[in-house]
Amino acid sequence: MKNQLGGEITIGGIRLQSNVLMAPLAGYTCFPFRLMVERLGAGSAYTEMVSADGLKYNNQATTKLLYTDDREKLKCVQLLGSIPTVFEKAAKSELLAPFQIIDINMGCPVPQVVKAGEGVALMEDMSKASKIIEACKRSGKVVSVKCRIGRNREKIVIEEFARMCESSGADMITVHGRTRDMMYEGEPLYEYIKAAKDAVKIPVFANGGIDSKDKAECAMQQTGADGVMLARFGFERPLLFAELTNRPTTETKLSLVMNQLALATECFDELSVLIYIKKLSSYFMKKLPGTKRYKQELYKAGSVAQVRGVLGKIFGEA
Ligand SMILES: Cc1cc2nc3c(=O)[nH]c(=O)nc-3n(C[C@H](O)[C@H](O)[C@H](O)COP(=O)(O)O)c2cc1C
């Protein structure tokens, strides 16, 4: 049966409110953002990648990345690393106790990550990738994998990789339809996401370049995937979640950004609040006519009160 965009889906026994997911985005998918998209209909939203090994330091940075509370109904964390025993320890740790789903990063193409044998490097070391999935599964949690389609067009390994994920116990796979060499540019190659979907029985999600309802429907249709995962365009336009999941909303960019400001102020120190809100506002301002003149004012704002004033001008008028 054809999967419906926006419908509910079960992953490893956990019911998600929709099959439109929010990707992990380093530097972006903090607790306030995840809460916002969950409320707008996202089926799940992941923390940005967190070093599995780095958890042992339990420092301020980790605390901030892992911040969550009861308002976030489904808690999903993404881990980065290369050593199965380290993953097992992390997955079973107290720090990750609140999280129901653990995603394993097997798609990051950043050179220093790949050099360390992490991220997309694991697609070329399937026996290690398999051990990592098994290690995470021993925590008893639901485990997903996020990967690409291969190193380059000559080395597409996604079909075999998807089978390995399934036989190692993964509950779901998200396939970013680009190769490692494509980084974040170029049209995603949906035919290879289809190949992954056809190769396994566990749910497969399509990721890459989805910036509208038309694109999401096209991705579902061309890949046969069980759902889609938004990334950059989900950050730029969170209202897409409401649209793709057919949830009527009266929210506007102004109400969203003001709510995010209040929420971030509750959870983070002022500097972190300013960094996050400026980043979010810049994305919200993309393609919004007449907002350019406020950019300098926004970047110069040095306190939450000042930022609040500028946001009113930018989005109040928009
Ligand atoms: C700034 C940035 C940060 C990212 N951080 C992560 C991350 O922490 N973990 C991950 O698996 N992918 C990460 N990605 C990849 C995205 O989740 C996604 O797979 C990719 O952007 C393709 O989707 P898109 O074309 O819809 O943006 C990141 C991408 C960008 C641009």
Coordinates of C-alpha atoms and ligand atoms in Angstrom, one line a residue:
M1 CA 0.0 0.0 0.0
K2 CA 1.2 3.5 -0.8
N3 CA 2.4 5.5 2.2
Q4 CA 0.5 8.7 2.8
L5 CA 2.5 11.9 3.4
G6 CA 1.8 13.1 7.0
G7 CA 0.3 9.9 8.3
E8 CA 1.3 8.2 11.6
I9 CA 3.9 5.5 11.6
T10 CA 5.4 3.0 14.1
I11 CA 9.2 2.7 14.5
G12 CA 10.4 -0.2 16.6
G13 CA 7.1 -0.2 18.6
I14 CA 7.0 3.6 19.1
R15 CA 4.1 5.4 17.4
L16 CA 5.2 8.7 15.7
Q17 CA 2.5 11.3 15.2
S18 CA 3.6 11.7 11.6
N19 CA 6.0 10.4 9.0
V20 CA 7.5 13.9 8.4
L21 CA 10.7 14.0 10.5
M22 CA 13.1 16.7 11.4
A23 CA 16.8 15.9 10.8
P24 CA 19.7 16.4 13.1
L25 CA 21.5 19.7 12.2
A26 CA 24.7 20.6 14.1
G27 CA 24.3 24.0 15.6
Y28 CA 20.6 24.2 15.0
T29 CA 18.4 21.5 16.4
C30 CA 18.4 22.5 20.0
F31 CA 15.6 21.7 22.5
P32 CA 13.4 24.9 21.8
F33 CA 13.6 24.2 18.0
R34 CA 12.7 20.5 18.4
L35 CA 9.8 21.3 20.7
M36 CA 8.5 23.8 18.1
V37 CA 8.5 21.4 15.2
E38 CA 7.0 18.6 17.4
R39 CA 4.1 20.9 18.1
L40 CA 3.8 21.7 14.4
G41 CA 3.5 18.0 13.5
A42 CA 7.0 16.6 13.1
G43 CA 7.0 12.8 13.9
S44 CA 10.4 13.1 15.5
A45 CA 13.2 15.6 15.8
Y46 CA 16.8 14.7 16.7
T47 CA 19.4 16.5 18.7
E48 CA 22.4 17.5 16.6
M49 CA 25.1 14.8 16.5
V50 CA 26.7 14.2 19.9
S51 CA 30.1 12.5 20.2
A52 CA 29.5 9.1 21.9
D53 CA 33.0 9.3 23.3
G54 CA 32.5 12.9 24.5
L55 CA 29.7 11.9 26.8
K56 CA 32.3 10.7 29.3
Y57 CA 33.4 14.4 30.0
N58 CA 29.8 15.3 30.8
N59 CA 30.7 19.0 30.3
Q60 CA 28.6 22.1 29.8
A61 CA 28.5 21.7 26.0
T62 CA 27.1 18.2 26.3
T63 CA 24.5 19.3 28.9
K64 CA 23.3 21.9 26.5
L65 CA 23.1 19.5 23.5
L66 CA 21.2 16.9 25.5
Y67 CA 18.9 19.4 27.2
T68 CA 15.3 18.1 27.2
D69 CA 12.3 18.0 29.5
D70 CA 8.8 16.6 29.7
R71 CA 7.4 19.0 27.2
E72 CA 9.2 17.2 24.4
K73 CA 7.1 14.0 24.0
L74 CA 9.4 12.0 21.9
K75 CA 13.1 12.4 22.6
C76 CA 15.6 11.4 20.0
V77 CA 19.3 11.7 20.2
Q78 CA 21.9 11.3 17.5
L79 CA 25.4 9.8 18.3
L80 CA 28.6 10.1 16.3
G81 CA 31.6 7.8 16.8
S82 CA 33.4 4.8 15.6
I83 CA 33.9 2.3 18.4
P84 CA 31.1 -0.2 19.2
T85 CA 31.9 -0.5 23.0
V86 CA 31.8 3.3 23.3
F87 CA 28.4 3.4 21.6
E88 CA 27.1 0.7 23.9
K89 CA 28.3 2.6 27.0
A90 CA 26.8 5.8 25.7
A91 CA 23.5 4.2 24.8
K92 CA 23.1 2.6 28.3
S93 CA 24.3 5.8 30.1
E94 CA 22.3 7.9 32.6
L95 CA 22.8 10.9 30.4
L96 CA 20.8 9.3 27.6
A97 CA 18.2 7.8 29.9
P98 CA 15.5 10.3 28.8
F99 CA 15.9 9.5 25.1
Q100 CA 13.7 6.8 23.6
I101 CA 15.3 6.7 20.1
I102 CA 19.0 6.7 19.3
D103 CA 20.1 7.6 15.8
I104 CA 23.5 6.6 14.6
N105 CA 25.3 9.1 12.3
M106 CA 26.6 7.2 9.3
G107 CA 26.3 10.1 6.9
C108 CA 28.5 13.0 8.0
P109 CA 31.0 13.8 5.2
V110 CA 33.1 16.5 7.1
P111 CA 36.8 15.5 6.5
Q112 CA 37.9 15.4 10.1
V113 CA 34.9 13.2 11.0
V114 CA 35.6 10.8 8.1
K115 CA 39.3 10.7 9.0
A116 CA 38.4 9.5 12.4
G117 CA 36.4 6.6 10.8
E118 CA 33.1 8.2 11.9
G119 CA 30.0 9.4 10.0
V120 CA 29.9 8.3 6.4
A121 CA 33.2 6.4 6.7
L122 CA 31.2 3.7 8.4
M123 CA 29.4 3.0 5.1
E124 CA 32.7 1.6 3.9
D125 CA 33.3 -0.5 7.0
M126 CA 30.1 -2.4 7.2
S127 CA 31.3 -5.0 9.7
K128 CA 32.1 -2.2 12.2
A129 CA 28.8 -0.4 11.3
S130 CA 27.0 -3.6 12.1
K131 CA 28.7 -4.0 15.5
I132 CA 27.8 -0.4 16.3
I133 CA 24.1 -1.0 15.6
E134 CA 24.1 -4.2 17.6
A135 CA 25.9 -2.4 20.5
C136 CA 23.3 0.4 20.5
K137 CA 20.5 -2.2 20.4
R138 CA 21.8 -3.8 23.6
S139 CA 20.5 -0.7 25.4
G140 CA 17.0 -1.9 24.6
K141 CA 16.2 1.4 22.9
V142 CA 14.8 2.0 19.4
V143 CA 17.8 2.5 17.1
S144 CA 17.8 4.3 13.7
V145 CA 20.6 4.9 11.2
K146 CA 21.1 8.0 9.1
C147 CA 23.3 7.4 6.0
R148 CA 24.0 8.5 2.5
I149 CA 24.0 6.4 -0.7
G150 CA 27.7 5.8 -1.0
R151 CA 31.1 7.6 -1.6
N152 CA 30.5 8.7 -5.2
R153 CA 28.5 7.6 -8.2
E154 CA 31.0 4.7 -8.9
K155 CA 30.7 3.5 -5.3
I156 CA 27.0 3.4 -4.4
V157 CA 26.6 0.8 -1.6
I158 CA 23.2 1.7 -0.2
E159 CA 21.4 -1.5 -1.0
E160 CA 23.9 -3.7 0.7
F161 CA 24.2 -1.2 3.5
A162 CA 20.5 -1.1 4.1
R163 CA 20.4 -4.9 4.4
M164 CA 23.2 -4.8 6.8
C165 CA 21.4 -2.2 9.0
E166 CA 18.2 -4.4 9.0
S167 CA 20.0 -7.6 9.8
S168 CA 22.0 -5.9 12.6
G169 CA 18.7 -4.9 14.3
A170 CA 18.2 -1.2 13.1
D171 CA 14.5 -0.2 13.5
M172 CA 14.6 2.4 10.7
I173 CA 16.9 4.0 8.2
T174 CA 17.0 7.5 6.8
V175 CA 18.8 7.8 3.5
H176 CA 20.2 11.1 2.4
G177 CA 20.1 10.7 -1.4
R178 CA 23.5 12.2 -2.0
T179 CA 26.9 10.7 -2.1
R180 CA 29.7 11.6 0.3
D181 CA 31.4 13.6 -2.5
M182 CA 28.3 15.6 -3.2
M183 CA 28.4 17.0 0.3
Y184 CA 25.2 19.1 0.5
E185 CA 24.9 20.2 -3.2
G186 CA 23.2 18.8 -6.3
E187 CA 20.0 17.0 -6.8
P188 CA 19.5 14.0 -4.5
L189 CA 19.4 10.7 -6.4
Y190 CA 16.1 9.3 -5.3
E191 CA 16.4 6.2 -7.3
Y192 CA 18.9 4.9 -4.8
I193 CA 16.6 5.7 -1.9
K194 CA 14.1 3.5 -3.7
A195 CA 16.7 0.8 -4.0
A196 CA 17.2 0.9 -0.2
K197 CA 13.4 0.8 0.4
D198 CA 13.0 -2.2 -1.9
A199 CA 15.8 -4.0 -0.2
V200 CA 14.5 -4.1 3.4
K201 CA 11.3 -4.4 5.4
I202 CA 12.1 -1.8 8.1
P203 CA 10.8 1.8 7.5
V204 CA 13.0 3.9 5.2
F205 CA 12.8 7.7 5.2
A206 CA 13.9 9.9 2.3
N207 CA 16.1 12.9 3.0
G208 CA 17.6 15.6 0.8
G209 CA 16.4 18.7 -0.9
I210 CA 12.8 18.6 0.4
D211 CA 11.6 22.2 0.5
S212 CA 7.9 22.1 -0.3
K213 CA 4.8 19.8 -0.2
D214 CA 5.3 19.1 -3.9
K215 CA 8.9 18.0 -3.3
A216 CA 7.9 15.9 -0.3
E217 CA 5.1 14.2 -2.3
C218 CA 7.5 13.6 -5.2
A219 CA 10.1 12.1 -2.9
M220 CA 7.5 9.8 -1.4
Q221 CA 6.3 8.8 -4.8
Q222 CA 9.7 8.3 -6.5
T223 CA 11.3 6.4 -3.6
G224 CA 8.3 4.5 -2.2
A225 CA 9.7 5.6 1.2
D226 CA 7.7 5.4 4.4
G227 CA 8.2 9.1 5.1
V228 CA 10.4 12.1 4.6
M229 CA 13.0 13.9 6.7
L230 CA 13.4 17.6 6.3
A231 CA 16.7 19.3 7.2
R232 CA 17.7 22.8 6.1
F233 CA 14.3 23.7 4.8
G234 CA 12.6 22.5 8.0
F235 CA 14.8 25.0 9.9
E236 CA 14.1 27.8 7.4
R237 CA 10.3 27.1 7.3
P238 CA 9.1 25.1 10.3
L239 CA 5.5 25.8 9.2
L240 CA 6.2 23.2 6.5
F241 CA 5.6 20.6 9.2
A242 CA 2.1 21.8 9.7
E243 CA 1.5 21.9 6.0
L244 CA 2.9 18.5 5.3
T245 CA 1.0 16.9 8.1
N246 CA -2.3 18.7 7.4
R247 CA -2.4 20.5 10.7
P248 CA -4.2 23.9 10.5
T249 CA -2.2 26.5 12.4
T250 CA -2.5 30.2 13.2
E251 CA 1.2 30.5 13.9
T252 CA 3.2 33.1 12.0
K253 CA 7.0 33.7 11.8
L254 CA 6.6 36.4 14.4
S255 CA 4.7 34.2 16.9
L256 CA 7.1 31.3 16.3
V257 CA 10.3 33.4 16.8
M258 CA 8.9 35.1 19.9
N259 CA 8.0 31.8 21.4
Q260 CA 11.4 30.5 20.6
L261 CA 13.0 33.5 22.3
A262 CA 10.9 32.9 25.4
L263 CA 11.7 29.2 25.5
A264 CA 15.4 29.6 24.8
T265 CA 15.6 32.2 27.5
E266 CA 14.2 29.7 29.9
C267 CA 16.7 27.0 29.0
F268 CA 20.0 28.7 28.0
D269 CA 22.3 31.5 29.1
E270 CA 21.9 34.9 27.3
L271 CA 24.8 34.4 24.9
S272 CA 23.5 31.0 23.7
V273 CA 20.0 32.6 23.3
L274 CA 21.3 35.4 21.2
I275 CA 23.3 33.1 18.9
Y276 CA 20.3 30.8 18.4
I277 CA 17.7 33.4 17.9
K278 CA 19.9 35.4 15.4
K279 CA 20.5 32.2 13.4
L280 CA 16.8 31.3 13.4
S281 CA 15.8 34.8 12.4
S282 CA 18.3 35.0 9.6
Y283 CA 16.8 31.8 8.1
F284 CA 13.3 33.1 8.6
M285 CA 14.2 36.3 6.8
K286 CA 15.4 34.4 3.7
K287 CA 13.2 35.4 0.8
L288 CA 11.3 37.9 3.0
P289 CA 11.2 41.2 1.1
G290 CA 12.0 44.4 3.0
T291 CA 13.9 42.8 5.8
K292 CA 17.5 43.4 4.6
R293 CA 17.7 46.8 6.3
Y294 CA 17.2 45.2 9.7
K295 CA 20.0 42.7 9.3
Q296 CA 22.8 44.9 10.8
E297 CA 20.5 45.9 13.7
L298 CA 19.8 42.3 14.4
Y299 CA 23.4 41.2 14.4
K300 CA 24.5 44.1 16.6
A301 CA 21.8 43.5 19.2
G302 CA 23.6 42.6 22.5
S303 CA 20.8 41.6 24.8
V304 CA 17.6 39.6 24.7
A305 CA 15.6 42.9 25.1
Q306 CA 17.3 44.4 22.1
V307 CA 16.8 41.3 20.0
R308 CA 13.1 41.3 20.9
G309 CA 12.7 44.9 19.7
V310 CA 14.3 44.1 16.3
L311 CA 12.3 41.0 15.8
G312 CA 9.1 42.9 16.2
K313 CA 10.2 45.3 13.4
I314 CA 11.3 42.5 11.1
F315 CA 8.5 40.0 11.4
G316 CA 5.8 42.4 12.7
E317 CA 5.8 44.2 9.4
A318 CA 6.3 41.1 7.3
Ligands
LIG1 C1 24.6 22.9 8.9 C2 24.3 21.4 8.8 C3 24.5 20.6 9.9 C4 24.2 19.2 9.8 N1 24.3 18.4 10.9 C5 24.0 17.1 10.9 C6 24.1 16.3 12.0 O1 24.4 16.7 13.1 N2 23.8 15.0 11.9 C7 23.4 14.4 10.6 O2 23.1 13.2 10.5 N3 23.3 15.2 9.6 C8 23.6 16.5 9.7 N4 23.4 17.3 8.5 C9 22.8 16.7 7.3 C10 21.3 17.0 7.3 O3 20.7 16.3 8.4 C11 20.7 16.5 6.0 O4 21.0 15.1 5.8 C12 21.2 17.2 4.8 O5 21.3 18.6 5.0 C13 20.4 16.9 3.5 O6 19.1 17.4 3.7 P1 18.6 18.8 3.0 O7 19.0 18.8 1.6 O8 17.1 18.7 3.1 O9 19.2 19.9 3.8 C14 23.7 18.7 8.6 C15 23.6 19.5 7.5 C16 23.9 20.9 7.6 C17 23.7 21.7 6.4

